[in-house]
Short mmCIF file of C-alpha atoms and ligand atoms in Angstrom, two decimals:
data_model
loop_
_atom_site.label_atom_id
_atom_site.label_comp_id
_atom_site.label_asym_id
_atom_site.label_seq_id
_atom_site.Cartn_x
_atom_site.Cartn_y
_atom_site.Cartn_z
CA MET A 158 0.09 0.08 0.21
CA ASN A 159 2.83 2.34 -0.02
CA SER A 160 2.19 3.30 -3.51
CA PHE A 161 -0.86 5.27 -1.97
CA ILE A 162 1.08 7.51 0.47
CA PRO A 163 0.92 10.77 -1.06
CA ALA A 164 3.77 12.86 -0.97
CA THR A 165 4.61 15.57 1.92
CA SER A 166 5.62 17.99 -0.46
CA ILE A 167 4.42 19.37 -3.75
CA ASP A 168 6.32 17.30 -6.21
CA GLY A 169 8.49 18.91 -8.18
CA GLN A 170 7.81 22.59 -6.88
CA ALA A 171 9.97 25.31 -4.46
CA PRO A 172 9.63 24.18 -1.18
CA PRO A 173 6.59 25.86 0.89
CA GLU A 174 6.93 29.63 1.49
CA ARG A 175 6.93 28.79 5.25
CA SER A 176 6.53 26.11 8.13
CA THR A 177 3.73 25.31 8.83
CA GLY A 178 4.06 21.75 10.54
CA ASP A 179 1.25 19.55 9.89
CA GLU A 180 -1.20 22.13 9.03
CA ILE A 181 -2.34 21.04 5.29
CA ILE A 182 -5.17 23.53 5.63
CA ARG A 183 -5.10 27.24 7.44
CA LEU A 184 -7.23 29.64 6.25
CA VAL A 185 -7.15 33.95 7.73
CA ASP A 186 -10.18 35.65 7.57
CA VAL A 187 -11.88 34.41 4.12
CA ARG A 188 -14.91 36.82 2.40
CA ARG A 189 -16.06 36.77 -0.39
CA ARG A 190 -19.16 39.03 -1.30
CA PHE A 191 -22.07 38.67 -4.72
CA GLY A 192 -23.60 41.58 -4.28
CA THR A 193 -24.86 42.38 -0.55
CA THR A 194 -24.78 38.79 0.50
CA PRO A 195 -21.81 38.02 1.82
CA ALA A 196 -21.23 34.32 0.88
CA LEU A 197 -18.28 33.81 3.25
CA ASP A 198 -17.95 37.02 6.45
CA GLY A 199 -14.71 36.10 8.09
CA ILE A 200 -13.81 32.51 7.60
CA SER A 201 -10.57 31.13 9.60
CA LEU A 202 -10.03 27.83 9.81
CA THR A 203 -7.35 24.94 10.34
CA ALA A 204 -6.68 21.25 9.42
CA ARG A 205 -3.65 19.40 10.51
CA ARG A 206 -2.15 16.02 8.14
CA GLY A 207 -4.75 13.56 8.84
CA GLU A 208 -8.07 15.25 10.37
CA ILE A 209 -10.90 14.87 8.88
CA VAL A 210 -12.50 18.35 9.35
CA GLY A 211 -16.62 18.34 8.81
CA ILE A 212 -17.69 21.77 8.13
CA ILE A 213 -21.99 21.51 8.37
CA GLY A 214 -24.38 24.42 8.00
CA ARG A 215 -27.81 24.81 6.57
CA SER A 216 -28.34 25.59 2.70
CA GLY A 217 -26.97 29.25 1.82
CA ALA A 218 -24.66 28.97 4.34
CA GLY A 219 -21.54 29.41 2.67
CA LYS A 220 -20.11 25.95 1.74
CA SER A 221 -19.94 25.51 -0.97
CA THR A 222 -18.10 29.22 -1.87
CA LEU A 223 -15.49 28.10 1.32
CA ILE A 224 -14.82 24.74 -1.50
CA ARG A 225 -14.41 26.81 -4.23
CA CYS A 226 -12.27 29.42 -2.13
CA LEU A 227 -10.65 26.75 -1.27
CA ASN A 228 -9.38 25.02 -4.50
CA GLY A 229 -9.27 28.28 -6.52
CA LEU A 230 -12.49 27.87 -8.37
CA GLU A 231 -13.38 31.31 -7.10
CA ARG A 232 -11.38 33.88 -5.66
CA ALA A 233 -11.87 35.64 -2.49
CA ASP A 234 -12.37 38.87 -1.78
CA SER A 235 -9.85 39.27 0.69
CA GLY A 236 -8.02 36.69 3.33
CA GLU A 237 -5.17 33.70 3.26
CA ILE A 238 -5.62 30.40 1.90
CA HIS A 239 -3.02 28.82 2.93
CA ILE A 240 -3.07 24.97 1.69
CA GLU A 241 0.22 23.19 2.74
CA GLY A 242 2.26 26.64 3.21
CA ARG A 243 1.23 28.13 0.30
CA ASP A 244 -1.34 30.94 -0.08
CA ILE A 245 -3.34 30.02 -3.03
CA ALA A 246 -5.06 33.75 -2.47
CA ARG A 247 -1.38 35.27 -4.16
CA LEU A 248 -1.43 33.20 -7.01
CA SER A 249 -1.84 33.12 -10.66
CA GLU A 250 -3.65 31.26 -12.42
CA LYS A 251 -0.58 29.66 -13.83
CA GLU A 252 1.01 29.00 -10.72
CA LEU A 253 -2.66 27.31 -9.03
CA GLN A 254 -2.86 24.94 -11.33
CA PRO A 255 0.16 22.62 -9.88
CA LEU A 256 -1.56 23.11 -6.75
CA ARG A 257 -4.92 21.94 -7.58
CA ARG A 258 -3.40 18.82 -7.89
CA ARG A 259 -2.65 18.59 -4.43
CA ILE A 260 -6.12 18.63 -3.99
CA GLY A 261 -8.99 15.59 -4.40
CA MET A 262 -13.16 16.57 -4.82
CA VAL A 263 -15.20 14.19 -4.62
CA PHE A 264 -19.00 15.65 -5.88
CA GLN A 265 -22.50 15.07 -4.98
CA HIS A 266 -23.49 14.08 -8.59
CA PHE A 267 -19.97 12.23 -9.19
CA ASN A 268 -19.89 14.25 -12.15
CA LEU A 269 -18.08 11.29 -14.34
CA LEU A 270 -18.29 11.00 -18.49
CA SER A 271 -20.31 8.82 -19.55
CA ALA A 272 -18.52 8.26 -22.05
CA LYS A 273 -15.42 6.67 -20.86
CA THR A 274 -15.28 3.70 -19.09
CA VAL A 275 -14.50 3.36 -15.36
CA GLU A 276 -10.81 2.72 -15.13
CA GLU A 277 -10.92 5.68 -18.47
CA ASN A 278 -12.55 7.96 -15.99
CA ILE A 279 -9.91 7.31 -12.89
CA ALA A 280 -6.77 7.98 -15.44
CA LEU A 281 -8.15 11.39 -16.53
CA PRO A 282 -6.41 13.35 -14.69
CA LEU A 283 -3.45 11.72 -15.40
CA LYS A 284 -3.84 11.95 -18.59
CA ILE A 285 -4.28 15.32 -18.19
CA GLU A 286 -0.39 16.08 -16.12
CA GLY A 287 0.79 14.13 -19.20
CA VAL A 288 1.67 10.75 -17.29
CA ALA A 289 2.18 7.82 -19.58
CA LYS A 290 -0.88 5.40 -20.96
CA ALA A 291 0.86 2.06 -18.79
CA GLU A 292 1.45 3.33 -16.20
CA ARG A 293 -2.01 5.11 -15.71
CA LEU A 294 -3.63 2.29 -17.15
CA GLN A 295 -1.47 0.83 -13.76
CA ARG A 296 -2.44 3.40 -11.42
CA ALA A 297 -6.46 2.92 -11.78
CA ARG A 298 -6.23 -0.11 -11.34
CA GLU A 299 -4.95 0.35 -7.61
CA LEU A 300 -7.13 2.96 -6.86
CA LEU A 301 -10.56 0.49 -8.22
CA GLU A 302 -8.62 -2.03 -5.84
CA LEU A 303 -8.59 0.70 -2.84
CA VAL A 304 -12.54 1.51 -3.61
CA GLY A 305 -13.43 -2.35 -4.37
CA LEU A 306 -14.41 -1.75 -7.98
CA SER A 307 -11.65 -4.01 -9.52
CA ASP A 308 -14.02 -5.90 -11.75
CA LYS A 309 -15.73 -2.54 -12.99
CA ALA A 310 -12.70 -1.49 -15.06
CA LYS A 311 -13.76 -1.71 -18.58
CA ALA A 312 -17.72 -0.16 -17.37
CA TYR A 313 -19.53 3.03 -18.19
CA PRO A 314 -20.71 4.49 -15.25
CA SER A 315 -24.42 4.52 -16.89
CA ALA A 316 -23.97 0.74 -16.04
CA LEU A 317 -22.99 1.39 -12.45
CA SER A 318 -24.99 2.18 -8.73
CA GLY A 319 -24.50 5.64 -7.38
CA GLY A 320 -22.68 4.53 -4.29
CA GLN A 321 -20.58 2.67 -7.19
CA LYS A 322 -20.81 5.61 -8.87
CA GLN A 323 -19.28 7.85 -6.34
CA ARG A 324 -16.05 5.43 -5.23
CA VAL A 325 -15.17 5.62 -8.91
CA GLY A 326 -15.40 9.26 -8.31
CA ILE A 327 -13.37 8.61 -5.14
CA ALA A 328 -10.62 7.16 -6.98
CA ARG A 329 -10.04 9.54 -9.67
CA ALA A 330 -9.90 12.40 -6.94
CA LEU A 331 -6.69 10.28 -5.40
CA ALA A 332 -5.50 9.02 -8.99
CA ALA A 333 -2.99 12.47 -8.80
CA ARG A 334 -2.07 11.31 -5.00
CA PRO A 335 -3.40 14.66 -3.34
CA ALA A 336 -2.44 16.03 0.28
CA LEU A 337 -6.42 16.78 0.48
CA LEU A 338 -9.74 15.90 -0.66
CA LEU A 339 -12.72 18.20 -0.49
CA SER A 340 -15.94 16.57 0.16
CA ASP A 341 -19.25 18.82 -0.78
CA GLU A 342 -21.85 16.92 0.09
CA ALA A 343 -20.93 13.16 -1.45
CA THR A 344 -23.49 10.93 0.09
CA SER A 345 -26.63 13.69 -0.06
CA ALA A 346 -27.81 11.63 -3.12
CA LEU A 347 -27.04 8.00 -2.27
CA ASP A 348 -29.38 6.41 0.15
CA PRO A 349 -28.98 5.82 3.98
CA GLU A 350 -27.17 2.10 3.95
CA THR A 351 -25.06 3.50 0.57
CA THR A 352 -23.65 6.61 2.60
CA ARG A 353 -22.82 4.42 5.19
CA SER A 354 -20.72 2.58 2.97
CA ILE A 355 -19.39 5.63 1.18
CA LEU A 356 -18.30 7.10 4.88
CA ALA A 357 -16.57 3.71 5.59
CA LEU A 358 -14.25 4.08 2.67
CA LEU A 359 -13.65 7.37 3.27
CA LYS A 360 -12.78 6.75 6.79
CA ASP A 361 -10.35 3.67 5.62
CA ILE A 362 -8.90 6.06 3.23
CA ASN A 363 -7.78 8.64 5.86
CA ARG A 364 -6.66 5.83 7.52
CA LYS A 365 -4.38 4.12 4.96
CA LEU A 366 -3.25 6.98 2.96
CA GLY A 367 -2.78 9.86 6.06
CA LEU A 368 -4.93 12.09 3.77
CA THR A 369 -6.70 15.42 4.58
CA ILE A 370 -10.28 15.19 4.45
CA LEU A 371 -12.80 18.67 4.45
CA LEU A 372 -15.77 16.73 4.33
CA ILE A 373 -18.61 19.26 3.44
CA THR A 374 -22.00 18.39 4.19
CA HIS A 375 -25.85 19.35 5.49
CA GLU A 376 -25.83 16.30 7.59
CA MET A 377 -25.02 15.83 11.22
CA GLU A 378 -25.34 12.29 10.99
CA VAL A 379 -22.42 12.64 8.10
CA VAL A 380 -19.96 14.29 10.46
CA ARG A 381 -20.72 12.54 12.94
CA SER A 382 -19.98 8.96 12.56
CA ILE A 383 -16.44 9.91 10.60
CA ALA A 384 -15.34 13.70 11.41
CA ASP A 385 -12.45 14.16 13.83
CA ARG A 386 -13.55 17.91 14.65
CA VAL A 387 -16.46 20.08 13.40
CA ALA A 388 -16.86 23.57 12.23
CA VAL A 389 -20.39 25.06 12.36
CA ILE A 390 -20.90 27.61 9.25
CA ASP A 391 -24.10 30.15 9.15
CA ALA A 392 -24.17 33.14 6.84
CA GLY A 393 -20.74 32.61 5.78
CA ARG A 394 -19.04 32.53 10.06
CA ILE A 395 -18.45 29.99 11.90
CA VAL A 396 -20.44 29.59 14.61
CA GLU A 397 -19.43 26.96 16.52
CA GLU A 398 -15.94 24.72 16.59
CA GLY A 399 -14.42 21.88 18.38
CA SER A 400 -14.09 17.59 18.69
CA VAL A 401 -17.19 15.56 17.28
CA TRP A 402 -18.07 14.22 20.40
CA SER A 403 -17.73 17.49 22.57
CA VAL A 404 -19.76 19.43 19.82
CA PHE A 405 -22.34 16.94 20.06
CA ALA A 406 -22.23 16.45 23.94
CA ASN A 407 -22.31 20.52 24.27
CA PRO A 408 -23.76 22.30 21.59
CA GLN A 409 -22.85 26.74 22.32
CA ALA A 410 -25.09 27.76 19.28
CA SER A 411 -29.10 27.73 18.78
CA ILE A 412 -28.35 26.78 14.94
CA THR A 413 -25.94 23.56 15.70
CA ALA A 414 -28.54 22.30 18.35
CA SER A 415 -31.12 22.30 15.87
CA LEU A 416 -28.44 20.65 12.60
CA LEU A 417 -27.78 17.79 15.93
CA GLY A 418 -32.04 17.45 15.76
CA GLY A 419 -32.46 15.10 14.18
CA ILE A 420 -29.48 12.68 15.87
CA ARG A 421 -29.81 13.49 19.74
CA PRO A 422 -32.79 12.04 21.25
CA GLN A 423 -35.41 14.87 22.09
CA LEU A 424 -38.41 14.93 24.03
CA PRO A 425 -40.94 13.34 22.83
CA GLU A 426 -43.38 15.74 20.63
CA HIS A 427 -46.66 15.04 22.44
CA ILE A 428 -44.81 15.66 25.91
CA ALA A 429 -43.54 19.02 24.80
CA ALA A 430 -46.76 20.01 23.62
CA ARG A 431 -48.61 19.98 26.74
CA LEU A 432 -45.89 21.20 29.40
CA SER A 433 -46.66 24.37 31.55
CA GLN A 434 -44.09 27.04 32.16
CA THR A 435 -45.72 27.47 35.52
CA SER A 436 -46.80 24.65 37.19
CA GLY A 437 -47.61 20.50 37.40
CA ALA A 438 -47.14 17.73 39.40
CA GLU A 439 -43.83 16.51 37.77
CA ALA A 440 -41.01 18.79 36.25
CA ILE A 441 -39.65 17.58 33.66
CA LEU A 442 -35.70 17.92 33.69
CA SER A 443 -33.95 17.96 30.40
CA VAL A 444 -29.88 15.55 32.03
CA ASP A 445 -26.72 15.93 29.61
CA LEU A 446 -23.64 14.39 29.80
CA ALA A 447 -20.07 13.27 28.43
CA GLY A 448 -17.05 11.92 29.05
CA PRO A 449 -16.24 10.27 32.03
CA ALA A 450 -19.53 11.76 33.85
CA ALA A 451 -21.70 9.52 31.10
CA GLN A 452 -19.80 6.48 31.94
CA GLY A 453 -20.88 6.05 35.91
CA ALA A 454 -23.81 5.50 37.88
CA LEU A 455 -25.55 8.51 38.03
CA PHE A 456 -29.29 7.73 38.40
CA ALA A 457 -28.20 4.60 40.74
CA GLU A 458 -26.64 6.85 42.86
CA LEU A 459 -29.67 9.35 42.59
CA SER A 460 -31.66 7.00 43.51
CA ALA A 461 -30.03 5.94 46.44
CA THR A 462 -29.30 9.50 48.00
CA LEU A 463 -33.00 10.59 47.11
CA PRO A 464 -35.43 7.79 47.13
CA ARG A 465 -37.96 7.76 43.92
CA SER A 466 -36.96 11.71 43.23
CA PHE A 467 -37.65 10.82 39.84
CA ARG A 468 -38.70 8.59 36.68
CA LEU A 469 -37.05 7.81 33.22
CA VAL A 470 -39.38 9.45 29.95
CA HIS A 471 -36.71 9.74 27.15
CA GLY A 472 -33.67 9.48 26.22
CA GLY A 473 -30.40 7.27 26.26
CA ILE A 474 -26.01 6.89 25.56
CA ASP A 475 -25.01 7.42 22.19
CA HIS A 476 -20.52 7.08 21.71
CA ILE A 477 -18.75 9.21 19.73
CA GLN A 478 -15.31 8.64 18.62
CA ASN A 479 -14.97 6.22 21.47
CA GLN A 480 -17.17 9.30 24.01
CA PRO A 481 -20.07 8.38 25.73
CA VAL A 482 -22.66 10.89 25.46
CA ALA A 483 -26.06 11.10 27.05
CA ARG A 484 -29.17 13.12 27.42
CA PHE A 485 -32.27 12.28 29.11
CA PHE A 486 -35.13 13.61 30.56
CA ILE A 487 -36.40 12.93 33.82
CA ALA A 488 -39.13 13.87 35.34
CA VAL A 489 -39.18 15.12 39.32
CA PRO A 490 -41.91 15.33 41.09
CA THR A 491 -43.45 18.28 42.56
CA ARG A 492 -44.79 17.70 45.72
CA ASP A 493 -42.08 18.74 47.52
CA ALA A 494 -41.15 21.92 46.24
CA THR A 495 -37.28 21.38 46.79
CA LEU A 496 -36.80 18.00 44.79
CA PRO A 497 -36.78 19.47 41.24
CA ALA A 498 -33.89 21.99 42.72
CA ARG A 499 -32.05 19.69 44.35
CA VAL A 500 -31.85 17.17 42.18
CA GLY A 501 -30.87 19.48 39.92
CA ASP A 502 -28.02 20.05 42.06
CA PHE A 503 -27.18 16.72 42.47
CA LEU A 504 -26.92 16.00 38.84
CA LYS A 505 -24.93 19.38 38.16
CA ALA A 506 -22.37 18.42 40.86
CA ARG A 507 -21.57 15.51 39.17
CA SER A 508 -20.97 17.04 35.55
CA ALA A 509 -24.57 16.93 33.99
CA ARG A 510 -26.04 19.79 32.18
CA VAL A 511 -29.39 20.01 33.75
CA GLU A 512 -32.27 22.37 32.51
CA VAL A 513 -35.87 22.52 33.71
CA LEU A 514 -37.52 22.27 30.58
CA GLY A 515 -41.05 23.05 31.92
CA TYR A 516 -44.03 21.18 34.01
CA ASP A 517 -46.69 17.93 33.46
CA ASN A 518 -49.39 16.89 35.11
N1 LIG B 721 -22.07 32.86 -7.93
C1 LIG B 721 -23.25 33.50 -7.28
N2 LIG B 721 -23.56 34.42 -7.64
C2 LIG B 721 -24.54 34.98 -7.06
N3 LIG B 721 -24.83 34.46 -4.84
C3 LIG B 721 -24.44 33.54 -4.43
C4 LIG B 721 -22.93 32.53 -6.08
N4 LIG B 721 -22.56 31.43 -5.46
C5 LIG B 721 -23.50 31.34 -4.45
N5 LIG B 721 -24.19 32.93 -4.12
C6 LIG B 721 -25.02 32.87 -2.50
O1 LIG B 721 -24.26 33.16 -1.71
C7 LIG B 721 -25.02 32.10 -0.45
C8 LIG B 721 -24.08 30.67 -0.16
O2 LIG B 721 -23.82 30.21 -1.36
P1 LIG B 721 -23.62 28.61 -0.84
O3 LIG B 721 -23.53 27.61 -2.29
O4 LIG B 721 -22.05 28.58 -1.08
O5 LIG B 721 -24.33 27.66 -0.31
P2 LIG B 721 -24.36 26.21 0.21
O6 LIG B 721 -24.09 26.14 1.93
O7 LIG B 721 -23.27 25.29 -0.33
O8 LIG B 721 -25.41 25.95 0.25
P3 LIG B 721 -26.26 24.59 -0.10
O9 LIG B 721 -26.18 23.29 1.43
O10 LIG B 721 -27.75 24.81 -0.79
O11 LIG B 721 -25.30 23.71 -1.52
C9 LIG B 721 -25.86 31.86 -0.74
O12 LIG B 721 -26.88 32.91 0.06
C10 LIG B 721 -25.65 32.24 -2.31
O13 LIG B 721 -27.37 32.40 -2.36
MG1 LIG B 722 -23.41 23.86 -1.79
#
């Protein structure tokens, strides 16, 4: 598998203009405006070698604009865009060409050439570079093996499923041995099972090749399953950033909480709808825990310390990046008016985040 390890410097190019350690991407205050719309409104972000960074945001947040600025298809109005230590914002179109080869692109709709076979599609970036035919077909075969499609070399894209087409798209993106893979909604056109297999493939490639991947998506599940870090983008700004498990455990921005809505336990709708904000027989509390705190026998301890002080309503424990992330909803009787506060204090003393959502009868 050695042949897949990307070179660590730009082939045949002058060394990077400054030492950046292991930073593959460094964006500093990048801005891009379309008319009055600030598509990118001061983005600063880094990605280190071997990292998978998820960029998540709603439609129109600026994700594709960010990708286009990164691969030089679009010019930023201002800011610095360093790829392997070189600021591409300062390069001419001609100087950009070799740098573009350091970046592989994977697209939502695959963008394969229908008149070319699978192996020709994969070898195309090498053909453009002037690599000899025998060598580029050899490379295509290696890549087909890597993406699990060795038997499809001579097939045409029309004979492939969506998932197979995306495997070809990924193989093509890797042909020129990039240092960075940019994926713009690579799984958005695929069903959930195929999505999982493509994400597993990206993770596998990331491990085997030490490849840095920037994963653009509007789906938290994509970030959850393979990213190391996540940046949440909204209206052209990064509103939240951190390791995936910590952002999932404790989202700070309301947009993050709303993007997490589908994959994080929520208070069941029929209960939420009838909650009173003033009084009721039970207080409904949300309890969020992460890391070591989520591993303890918290509710058993609570029962032992304050007998019959709560009942479980909903929730569960997830594991993200091997860290437990728990979210529960509990009901605490209010016949003793001090009980909800005592339960809350007990849980908070054990690192839980506790919120009273309302009262139920
Ligand atoms: N070429 C353009 N001309 C004018 N406005 C543009 C152009 N490209 C993007 N925009 C605007 O910039 C903003 C960001 O668009 P962008 O395509 O980056 O969003 P996105 O996060 O990729 O959205 P989606 O999830 O729908 O793909 C939007 O308001 C969009 O209308
Ligand atoms: Mg987009």
